[in-house]
Each structure stands twice: as C-alpha cells, then as structure tokens.
C-alpha cells in the first residue's frame, strides 16, 4: 500500500438540533461574530438571535450568488472593519465558501489574487485565517470539510480556488434539520453534486483507503436517499443521509481530488449563470462513459475494477458496466428534472473554449484518464 495523508475539519459536530450549540462554539474563539449568508439572510435570524442573546456582537454579510473575487475582497474588508474574531458560514456551499474565503483573507497582507490558483499567483497564505465555523443548509459541496474556497473571476471567465491547509474549518457544525426548508430543485442539484464528488474521488488516480471508505458510504447513502429527499423535503432520515453523503464527499475530494465533471464546472460556472450542482449533474453520465471507455481500452485492471465497484454501489447489479452505468446516471438525472446545459445559454459555439479552459482546471488533474480536446467537446455535446 502506498503512503497517504488525510486532513479534514478540526472538529465535526453532526446531528439534528446541533445548530443550537453555535453560541457556545463561537464563544471559544471570541465575542465578535461575522455571519456570512446566502441570498436569503433572514434564514439566519434564529441563530443571530441566539448569539446576541448571550451578549455577543453579531454582524451579517449576504452573498446572494456564488462568491466572486470581489465578494471575497469586500467581505474581508468588512471583517477587518468590524474586528471579527470568528466567522460563520451559514447557507449552501456558496455561502460556506464565501465565509471560508473571508475568514482566510481578513488577516492576509496581500490581495486575494496573490493567493488565488489558476488566474492568480497561487501563493500560500501568509497568516493563519480567522477561526471559521461552517454551517451548511444544503447537502452538496461538502465545503464544511474542505480546505479550499471556490471564487468566480468574471473577467477571466472561470472559477478558481483559494486553497490552504489552514483553511480547513475550525468546526463543521452539520445539522440536517437546517436542510428541511431546502427546495426540491436545490435538493436535487446539490445532492447530485455530492454523488458526483463521491464518484469522482473514488475513481481518481489519487484515491486512497480513507477516501475509498468515505466514497463507498457516501454513494450508498446518496443512492438510498436522494430521490426520497427531493420527493419529501421533510423526510429527516433522508436529509441525514444526504448531509452525511455531502460531508463524506467533501472529505474525499479534499484528499483524493476530483475529475473531469468538476473540470468542466469551473469554466462553465465562470462564464454562465449556471448552478454548480445542476452543471455537474448534467455532465456526470457523459463524463463517466468517456472515462470508462478509455479505462476499459487501456487494460488498467485496477482502475477497471474501481469502475466496476462503483457500478455495483450505484445499481446493486454485479453485471453493470460502462454504458449501463451511464444510462443509470442519465435516467437518475432525468427523474430529478435536472436541466441540460443548453438551458443555461450554452451553445455549440461555446464548446471549444469551455473544453480548452476545462483542460487547464485544477480538478482535471485527478481524472483517471487524459481526455483529448475532441473527447472533451464530445462530452459537452452529449450534455448540451
């Protein structure tokens, strides 16, 4: 067995009702709290009241969409101005990523572009971030247990990561009850993102025993409960399964990497107003088939066995292989009413540029095979 490393949030607190512990957890780091939320900051009213009731100073910053480089700059300046001692990211993956980036940048001497990957200098952080508590209200990205924050750079037409080991949250406070109000469409898209992350990390060339265990359990729970959570948002058992699947997927990707689905998602998310989870869901089946076709032709027996194991986890069918798994994933996406890429304004003329940028994305480095420009465009055509 090859040597490996594994890192995750310093402390994970999971379970229904655990959100009530936020005041005591914040108090461990200080009295001045910045709450970073999504488009509906009123959802944070209850936790804000719980903080102020204990005498803590609390300010709120709303990031209404997927965070941009400018959002991170603005948030870091706000955190410095209020002299925040702890940052809480409360919301979906975007709010958690925004909070994580703000907590990281608030104490840095350089601009965000000094540290941002791909379109920036990609330098390591100079100073330890502010203590960060992640409180996800959706089950998708697993950002509560990852060391990076994804930021859109509209001027460059891509999304890139701010990444450092010190950015792992101080506490991941995961309360499945917070997702009970999550709309069906968001539940479907975010849940497919969690499933995609488990699958990509499982067949990544950087996969290792710890991530394998997390991916297997994450896939099992997602397949068991994703559709249940979409059909009945008040099914707490299904919400718990999906919260765990998302958290496991984040732990896995942070240590094993991702693949071509997320490689595509970076430029698509940077150029179009397209929800990340829906983009990943639309691409999962064609990417899976393209990867399997090349793996099967390569004679890479260990990787072929990984794809076979994933097929068994997905379908419970020992005979399920390549195209049958792609069909299964495509059917699941259709049942969940995930839109195709064309619904986000993506046209055939956009595909060569998307493919070229995807090939340079950091997530593409974990893909189990190298995909040519022609193969990348073919995948996009099938998802269009």
Tab-separated table of C-alpha atoms in Angstrom:
chain	number	residue	atom	x	y	z
A	1	UNK	CA	0.000	0.000	0.000
A	2	UNK	CA	1.261	3.481	-0.890
A	3	UNK	CA	1.703	6.055	1.856
A	4	UNK	CA	-1.050	8.646	2.116
A	5	UNK	CA	-2.171	11.666	4.115
A	6	UNK	CA	-5.654	12.657	5.242
A	7	UNK	CA	-6.868	16.009	6.569
A	8	UNK	CA	-10.298	17.388	7.404
A	9	UNK	CA	-12.039	19.937	9.630
A	10	UNK	CA	-10.515	20.176	13.092
A	11	UNK	CA	-13.811	19.236	14.703
A	12	UNK	CA	-17.054	17.812	13.255
A	13	UNK	CA	-20.334	18.077	15.151
A	14	UNK	CA	-23.136	16.224	13.366
A	15	UNK	CA	-26.764	15.642	14.237
A	16	UNK	CA	-30.277	17.031	14.332
A	17	UNK	CA	-30.560	20.004	16.659
A	18	UNK	CA	-26.822	20.647	16.897
A	19	UNK	CA	-27.257	24.164	15.454
A	20	UNK	CA	-28.336	25.228	18.938
A	21	UNK	CA	-24.739	24.811	20.076
A	22	UNK	CA	-23.465	27.684	17.935
A	23	UNK	CA	-23.215	30.315	20.739
A	24	UNK	CA	-21.043	28.133	22.962
A	25	UNK	CA	-18.859	27.179	19.997
A	26	UNK	CA	-18.373	30.776	18.885
A	27	UNK	CA	-17.534	31.835	22.415
A	28	UNK	CA	-14.490	29.557	22.308
A	29	UNK	CA	-12.938	31.927	19.743
A	30	UNK	CA	-14.303	35.345	20.698
A	31	UNK	CA	-17.271	37.667	21.151
A	32	UNK	CA	-17.406	39.373	17.733
A	33	UNK	CA	-19.051	37.161	15.115
A	34	UNK	CA	-19.467	37.693	11.378
A	35	UNK	CA	-22.268	35.602	9.850
A	36	UNK	CA	-21.843	35.088	6.079
A	37	UNK	CA	-25.130	34.026	4.480
A	38	UNK	CA	-26.620	33.465	1.050
A	39	UNK	CA	-29.397	35.215	-0.859
A	40	UNK	CA	-31.906	34.898	1.991
A	41	UNK	CA	-30.203	36.320	5.094
A	42	UNK	CA	-33.481	36.106	7.055
A	43	UNK	CA	-32.860	32.370	7.363
A	44	UNK	CA	-30.075	33.216	9.787
A	45	UNK	CA	-32.343	35.243	12.110
A	46	UNK	CA	-32.726	32.427	14.620
A	47	UNK	CA	-29.007	31.797	15.017
A	48	UNK	CA	-28.293	35.528	15.146
A	49	UNK	CA	-30.817	35.914	17.959
A	50	UNK	CA	-29.194	33.018	19.812
A	51	UNK	CA	-25.819	34.756	19.581
A	52	UNK	CA	-26.972	38.221	20.590
A	53	UNK	CA	-29.000	36.773	23.469
A	54	UNK	CA	-25.736	35.638	25.037
A	55	UNK	CA	-24.163	39.085	24.748
A	56	UNK	CA	-22.152	38.524	21.571
A	57	UNK	CA	-21.720	41.176	18.881
A	58	UNK	CA	-23.003	39.866	15.555
A	59	UNK	CA	-22.921	41.292	12.018
A	60	UNK	CA	-24.336	39.729	8.860
A	61	UNK	CA	-22.989	39.781	5.315
A	62	UNK	CA	-25.151	38.406	2.482
A	63	UNK	CA	-23.502	36.912	-0.615
A	64	UNK	CA	-26.529	36.419	-2.911
A	65	UNK	CA	-24.870	34.200	-5.525
A	66	UNK	CA	-21.746	32.086	-5.979
A	67	UNK	CA	-18.940	34.219	-4.488
A	68	UNK	CA	-16.666	36.251	-6.712
A	69	UNK	CA	-13.177	37.564	-6.171
A	70	UNK	CA	-14.685	40.986	-5.438
A	71	UNK	CA	-17.095	39.454	-2.895
A	72	UNK	CA	-14.112	37.978	-1.069
A	73	UNK	CA	-12.307	41.339	-1.066
A	74	UNK	CA	-15.400	43.158	0.178
A	75	UNK	CA	-16.090	40.551	2.847
A	76	UNK	CA	-12.511	40.565	4.126
A	77	UNK	CA	-12.595	44.358	4.417
A	78	UNK	CA	-15.905	44.140	6.306
A	79	UNK	CA	-14.473	41.542	8.697
A	80	UNK	CA	-11.481	43.776	9.428
A	81	UNK	CA	-13.706	46.827	9.914
A	82	UNK	CA	-15.911	45.084	12.487
A	83	UNK	CA	-12.874	43.434	14.096
A	84	UNK	CA	-14.409	39.984	13.721
A	85	UNK	CA	-12.981	37.271	15.944
A	86	UNK	CA	-14.841	34.358	14.359
A	87	UNK	CA	-16.599	33.865	11.013
A	88	UNK	CA	-19.622	31.611	10.496
A	89	UNK	CA	-20.615	30.453	7.008
A	90	UNK	CA	-24.366	29.746	7.131
A	91	UNK	CA	-26.075	28.566	3.952
A	92	UNK	CA	-25.379	26.495	0.885
A	93	UNK	CA	-21.958	25.670	-0.478
A	94	UNK	CA	-21.543	29.176	-1.879
A	95	UNK	CA	-22.149	30.847	1.498
A	96	UNK	CA	-19.806	28.409	3.223
A	97	UNK	CA	-17.108	29.000	0.592
A	98	UNK	CA	-17.606	32.768	0.862
A	99	UNK	CA	-17.240	32.633	4.641
A	100	UNK	CA	-14.180	30.448	4.354
A	101	UNK	CA	-12.543	32.853	1.901
A	102	UNK	CA	-13.392	35.882	4.035
A	103	UNK	CA	-12.021	34.238	7.180
A	104	UNK	CA	-8.820	33.426	5.280
A	105	UNK	CA	-8.291	36.813	3.639
A	106	UNK	CA	-9.204	39.049	6.567
A	107	UNK	CA	-5.726	38.688	8.093
A	108	UNK	CA	-3.598	38.423	4.926
A	109	UNK	CA	-1.215	41.239	3.940
A	110	UNK	CA	-1.731	40.686	0.189
A	111	UNK	CA	-4.706	40.929	-2.185
A	112	UNK	CA	-6.742	37.796	-2.964
A	113	UNK	CA	-5.078	37.484	-6.397
A	114	UNK	CA	-1.755	36.836	-4.697
A	115	UNK	CA	-3.186	33.600	-3.297
A	116	UNK	CA	-5.783	32.501	-5.889
A	117	UNK	CA	-4.992	29.484	-8.081
A	118	UNK	CA	-5.092	29.382	-11.916
A	119	UNK	CA	-5.741	33.090	-12.591
A	120	UNK	CA	-3.717	34.465	-9.651
A	121	UNK	CA	-0.243	33.782	-8.293
A	122	UNK	CA	-1.323	30.743	-6.283
A	123	UNK	CA	0.910	31.592	-3.325
A	124	UNK	CA	0.340	30.048	0.134
A	125	UNK	CA	-1.371	32.149	2.783
A	126	UNK	CA	0.973	34.298	4.870
A	127	UNK	CA	-1.118	34.345	8.060
A	128	UNK	CA	-3.439	31.896	9.840
A	129	UNK	CA	-7.116	32.633	8.974
A	130	UNK	CA	-9.711	33.749	11.481
A	131	UNK	CA	-11.482	30.833	13.200
A	132	UNK	CA	-14.189	29.589	10.832
A	133	UNK	CA	-17.349	27.619	11.629
A	134	UNK	CA	-19.202	26.034	8.690
A	135	UNK	CA	-22.976	25.501	8.978
A	136	UNK	CA	-24.343	24.035	5.707
A	137	UNK	CA	-28.073	24.327	4.988
A	138	UNK	CA	-27.901	22.183	1.841
A	139	UNK	CA	-26.301	18.799	1.200
A	140	UNK	CA	-23.996	19.143	-1.772
A	141	UNK	CA	-20.480	20.531	-1.971
A	142	UNK	CA	-19.177	19.302	1.381
A	143	UNK	CA	-17.471	22.688	1.731
A	144	UNK	CA	-17.740	22.323	5.504
A	145	UNK	CA	-14.808	19.891	5.452
A	146	UNK	CA	-12.613	21.144	2.592
A	147	UNK	CA	-9.512	23.336	2.554
A	148	UNK	CA	-10.472	25.481	-0.453
A	149	UNK	CA	-12.986	28.172	-1.352
A	150	UNK	CA	-14.168	28.454	-4.959
A	151	UNK	CA	-14.344	32.032	-6.256
A	152	UNK	CA	-15.632	33.206	-9.636
A	153	UNK	CA	-13.439	35.542	-11.639
A	154	UNK	CA	-15.845	37.051	-14.198
A	155	UNK	CA	-13.110	38.980	-16.002
A	156	UNK	CA	-11.286	35.688	-16.671
A	157	UNK	CA	-14.442	33.634	-17.295
A	158	UNK	CA	-13.521	30.898	-14.800
A	159	UNK	CA	-13.883	29.841	-11.193
A	160	UNK	CA	-10.695	29.170	-9.243
A	161	UNK	CA	-9.800	28.108	-5.726
A	162	UNK	CA	-8.275	29.844	-2.787
A	163	UNK	CA	-6.615	26.878	-1.101
A	164	UNK	CA	-4.524	26.239	2.007
A	165	UNK	CA	-4.426	23.605	4.743
A	166	UNK	CA	-5.164	26.288	7.350
A	167	UNK	CA	-8.481	26.999	5.626
A	168	UNK	CA	-9.980	23.754	6.893
A	169	UNK	CA	-12.885	24.877	9.124
A	170	UNK	CA	-12.238	25.040	12.855
A	171	UNK	CA	-15.680	23.432	13.312
A	172	UNK	CA	-18.084	21.779	10.864
A	173	UNK	CA	-21.496	22.109	12.539
A	174	UNK	CA	-23.767	19.909	10.434
A	175	UNK	CA	-27.432	19.890	11.456
A	176	UNK	CA	-29.630	18.029	8.907
A	177	UNK	CA	-32.677	19.907	10.187
A	178	UNK	CA	-31.309	23.060	8.534
A	179	UNK	CA	-31.980	21.478	5.119
A	180	UNK	CA	-35.668	20.788	5.758
A	181	UNK	CA	-36.606	24.085	4.079
A	182	UNK	CA	-34.411	23.426	1.051
A	183	UNK	CA	-36.468	23.488	-2.211
A	184	UNK	CA	-36.759	20.290	-4.244
A	185	UNK	CA	-34.763	21.638	-7.210
A	186	UNK	CA	-31.881	22.729	-4.974
A	187	UNK	CA	-32.017	19.418	-3.096
A	188	UNK	CA	-31.767	17.548	-6.403
A	189	UNK	CA	-28.907	19.589	-7.855
A	190	UNK	CA	-26.864	19.738	-4.654
A	191	UNK	CA	-27.449	16.046	-3.977
A	192	UNK	CA	-26.198	15.144	-7.444
A	193	UNK	CA	-23.103	17.234	-6.758
A	194	UNK	CA	-22.442	15.190	-3.613
A	195	UNK	CA	-22.903	11.944	-5.546
A	196	UNK	CA	-20.638	13.206	-8.334
A	197	UNK	CA	-17.913	14.127	-5.856
A	198	UNK	CA	-18.032	10.684	-4.275
A	199	UNK	CA	-17.818	9.010	-7.680
A	200	UNK	CA	-15.021	11.228	-8.982
A	201	UNK	CA	-12.941	10.863	-5.827
A	202	UNK	CA	-13.479	7.089	-5.904
A	203	UNK	CA	-12.010	6.719	-9.417
A	204	UNK	CA	-9.399	9.450	-9.016
A	205	UNK	CA	-5.840	8.280	-9.515
A	206	UNK	CA	-5.161	9.836	-6.089
A	207	UNK	CA	-7.745	7.666	-4.306
A	208	UNK	CA	-6.564	6.020	-1.078
A	209	UNK	CA	-8.066	3.745	1.593
A	210	UNK	CA	-9.535	6.530	3.733
A	211	UNK	CA	-11.252	8.232	0.812
A	212	UNK	CA	-12.420	4.887	-0.588
A	213	UNK	CA	-14.302	4.162	2.633
A	214	UNK	CA	-15.922	7.600	2.623
A	215	UNK	CA	-16.879	7.381	-1.055
A	216	UNK	CA	-18.444	3.944	-0.696
A	217	UNK	CA	-20.591	5.071	2.221
A	218	UNK	CA	-21.429	8.375	0.537
A	219	UNK	CA	-22.549	6.691	-2.685
A	220	UNK	CA	-24.641	4.177	-0.753
A	221	UNK	CA	-26.444	6.876	1.238
A	222	UNK	CA	-26.980	9.168	-1.757
A	223	UNK	CA	-28.489	6.419	-3.890
A	224	UNK	CA	-30.712	5.365	-0.989
A	225	UNK	CA	-31.990	8.812	-0.059
A	226	UNK	CA	-31.526	11.480	-2.735
A	227	UNK	CA	-34.824	10.893	-4.502
A	228	UNK	CA	-36.599	10.498	-1.162
A	229	UNK	CA	-35.328	13.910	-0.022
A	230	UNK	CA	-36.440	15.505	-3.295
A	231	UNK	CA	-39.937	13.991	-3.145
A	232	UNK	CA	-40.421	14.707	0.563
A	233	UNK	CA	-38.288	17.512	1.919
A	234	UNK	CA	-39.462	16.779	5.473
A	235	UNK	CA	-38.038	13.248	5.465
A	236	UNK	CA	-35.417	13.778	8.170
A	237	UNK	CA	-33.880	10.324	7.712
A	238	UNK	CA	-33.258	11.135	4.046
A	239	UNK	CA	-31.904	14.565	4.970
A	240	UNK	CA	-29.475	12.945	7.432
A	241	UNK	CA	-28.293	10.500	4.766
A	242	UNK	CA	-27.700	13.318	2.290
A	243	UNK	CA	-25.932	15.508	4.882
A	244	UNK	CA	-23.548	12.628	5.545
A	245	UNK	CA	-23.102	11.887	1.824
A	246	UNK	CA	-22.207	15.527	1.183
A	247	UNK	CA	-19.813	15.680	4.130
A	248	UNK	CA	-18.147	12.423	3.099
A	249	UNK	CA	-17.804	13.702	-0.468
A	250	UNK	CA	-16.088	16.852	0.779
A	251	UNK	CA	-13.683	14.865	2.936
A	252	UNK	CA	-12.923	12.593	-0.014
A	253	UNK	CA	-12.352	15.309	-2.608
A	254	UNK	CA	-10.134	17.300	-0.242
A	255	UNK	CA	-7.777	14.323	-0.074
A	256	UNK	CA	-8.228	12.468	-3.376
A	257	UNK	CA	-9.202	15.209	-5.795
A	258	UNK	CA	-11.986	15.242	-8.376
A	259	UNK	CA	-12.149	14.813	-12.139
A	260	UNK	CA	-13.480	15.998	-15.474
A	261	UNK	CA	-17.017	16.839	-14.304
A	262	UNK	CA	-15.651	19.481	-11.951
A	263	UNK	CA	-13.015	20.413	-14.506
A	264	UNK	CA	-15.856	21.459	-16.811
A	265	UNK	CA	-17.807	23.098	-13.986
A	266	UNK	CA	-15.046	25.664	-13.368
A	267	UNK	CA	-15.220	27.485	-16.734
A	268	UNK	CA	-18.976	26.952	-17.116
A	269	UNK	CA	-19.645	28.484	-13.717
A	270	UNK	CA	-17.311	31.355	-14.516
A	271	UNK	CA	-18.948	32.199	-17.855
A	272	UNK	CA	-22.638	31.396	-17.370
A	273	UNK	CA	-25.287	31.838	-14.683
A	274	UNK	CA	-25.498	28.105	-14.118
A	275	UNK	CA	-25.983	26.425	-10.705
A	276	UNK	CA	-22.921	24.346	-9.907
A	277	UNK	CA	-24.813	21.216	-8.851
A	278	UNK	CA	-27.030	21.213	-11.940
A	279	UNK	CA	-23.978	21.574	-14.202
A	280	UNK	CA	-22.263	18.633	-12.521
A	281	UNK	CA	-25.408	16.512	-12.762
A	282	UNK	CA	-25.813	17.210	-16.479
A	283	UNK	CA	-22.201	16.217	-17.161
A	284	UNK	CA	-21.896	13.173	-14.913
A	285	UNK	CA	-23.234	10.490	-17.275
A	286	UNK	CA	-21.286	11.531	-20.425
A	287	UNK	CA	-18.064	12.007	-18.434
A	288	UNK	CA	-18.498	8.612	-16.781
A	289	UNK	CA	-18.960	6.911	-20.155
A	290	UNK	CA	-15.973	8.682	-21.747
A	291	UNK	CA	-13.716	7.800	-18.826
A	292	UNK	CA	-14.880	4.187	-18.721
A	293	UNK	CA	-14.350	3.756	-22.477
A	294	UNK	CA	-10.722	4.861	-22.210
A	295	UNK	CA	-10.064	2.931	-18.986
A	296	UNK	CA	-11.518	-0.238	-20.475
A	297	UNK	CA	-9.395	0.128	-23.615
A	298	UNK	CA	-6.223	0.845	-21.639
A	299	UNK	CA	-6.026	-2.501	-19.873
A	300	UNK	CA	-5.658	-0.762	-16.497
A	301	UNK	CA	-7.109	-3.624	-14.458
A	302	UNK	CA	-7.106	-1.904	-11.020
A	303	UNK	CA	-8.942	1.123	-12.444
A	304	UNK	CA	-11.374	-1.118	-14.327
A	305	UNK	CA	-12.137	-2.815	-11.026
A	306	UNK	CA	-12.789	0.575	-9.422
A	307	UNK	CA	-15.325	1.448	-12.103
A	308	UNK	CA	-16.944	-1.963	-11.643
A	309	UNK	CA	-17.115	-1.445	-7.863
A	310	UNK	CA	-18.732	1.948	-8.382
A	311	UNK	CA	-21.280	0.400	-10.735
A	312	UNK	CA	-22.200	-2.174	-8.109
A	313	UNK	CA	-22.611	0.519	-5.450
A	314	UNK	CA	-24.870	2.505	-7.767
A	315	UNK	CA	-27.072	-0.251	-9.148
A	316	UNK	CA	-26.643	-3.265	-6.855
A	317	UNK	CA	-26.097	-5.176	-10.119
A	318	UNK	CA	-22.853	-7.163	-10.391
A	319	UNK	CA	-23.077	-7.132	-14.189
A	320	UNK	CA	-23.494	-3.355	-14.574
A	321	UNK	CA	-20.670	-1.854	-16.605
A	322	UNK	CA	-19.774	1.273	-18.623
A	323	UNK	CA	-22.697	2.214	-20.836
A	324	UNK	CA	-25.252	0.664	-18.457
A	325	UNK	CA	-23.927	2.804	-15.592
A	326	UNK	CA	-24.001	5.892	-17.800
A	327	UNK	CA	-27.616	5.090	-18.664
A	328	UNK	CA	-28.431	4.645	-14.972
A	329	UNK	CA	-26.907	8.043	-14.156
A	330	UNK	CA	-28.655	9.690	-17.091
A	331	UNK	CA	-32.012	8.229	-16.015
A	332	UNK	CA	-31.471	9.439	-12.442
A	333	UNK	CA	-30.691	12.946	-13.697
A	334	UNK	CA	-33.844	12.942	-15.819
A	335	UNK	CA	-36.043	11.753	-12.929
A	336	UNK	CA	-34.667	14.578	-10.808
A	337	UNK	CA	-35.567	17.044	-13.596
A	338	UNK	CA	-32.041	18.372	-13.928
A	339	UNK	CA	-31.875	20.753	-16.938
A	340	UNK	CA	-29.454	20.229	-19.801
A	341	UNK	CA	-26.546	22.622	-20.354
A	342	UNK	CA	-28.317	24.414	-23.211
A	343	UNK	CA	-30.903	25.715	-20.734
A	344	UNK	CA	-28.174	27.922	-19.223
A	345	UNK	CA	-27.477	29.677	-22.525
A	346	UNK	CA	-24.581	27.454	-23.555
A	347	UNK	CA	-24.384	26.986	-27.341
A	348	UNK	CA	-22.305	24.737	-29.576
A	349	UNK	CA	-20.082	27.668	-30.467
A	350	UNK	CA	-19.078	27.931	-26.786
A	351	UNK	CA	-17.866	24.353	-26.500
A	352	UNK	CA	-14.276	24.633	-27.828
A	353	UNK	CA	-13.498	27.465	-25.408
A	354	UNK	CA	-15.083	25.624	-22.469
A	355	UNK	CA	-13.142	22.462	-23.347
A	356	UNK	CA	-9.838	24.333	-23.583
A	357	UNK	CA	-10.346	26.004	-20.199
A	358	UNK	CA	-11.552	22.756	-18.604
A	359	UNK	CA	-8.340	21.027	-19.641
A	360	UNK	CA	-6.412	23.555	-17.511
A	361	UNK	CA	-8.691	23.356	-14.463
A	362	UNK	CA	-7.191	22.033	-11.232
A	363	UNK	CA	-9.944	19.434	-10.835
A	364	UNK	CA	-8.995	17.824	-14.148
A	365	UNK	CA	-5.713	16.693	-12.600
A	366	UNK	CA	-7.481	13.935	-10.668
A	367	UNK	CA	-9.294	12.441	-13.672
A	368	UNK	CA	-8.374	8.757	-14.136
A	369	UNK	CA	-7.518	9.257	-17.827
A	370	UNK	CA	-6.374	12.099	-20.071
A	371	UNK	CA	-9.178	13.389	-22.272
A	372	UNK	CA	-8.334	14.972	-25.623
A	373	UNK	CA	-9.872	18.237	-26.819
A	374	UNK	CA	-12.107	16.237	-29.161
A	375	UNK	CA	-13.264	13.978	-26.334
A	376	UNK	CA	-13.957	16.969	-24.095
A	377	UNK	CA	-16.081	18.600	-26.782
A	378	UNK	CA	-17.962	15.341	-27.392
A	379	UNK	CA	-18.843	15.136	-23.698
A	380	UNK	CA	-20.164	18.695	-23.780
A	381	UNK	CA	-22.215	17.943	-26.902
A	382	UNK	CA	-23.854	14.995	-25.162
A	383	UNK	CA	-24.726	17.145	-22.140
A	384	UNK	CA	-25.981	20.065	-24.225
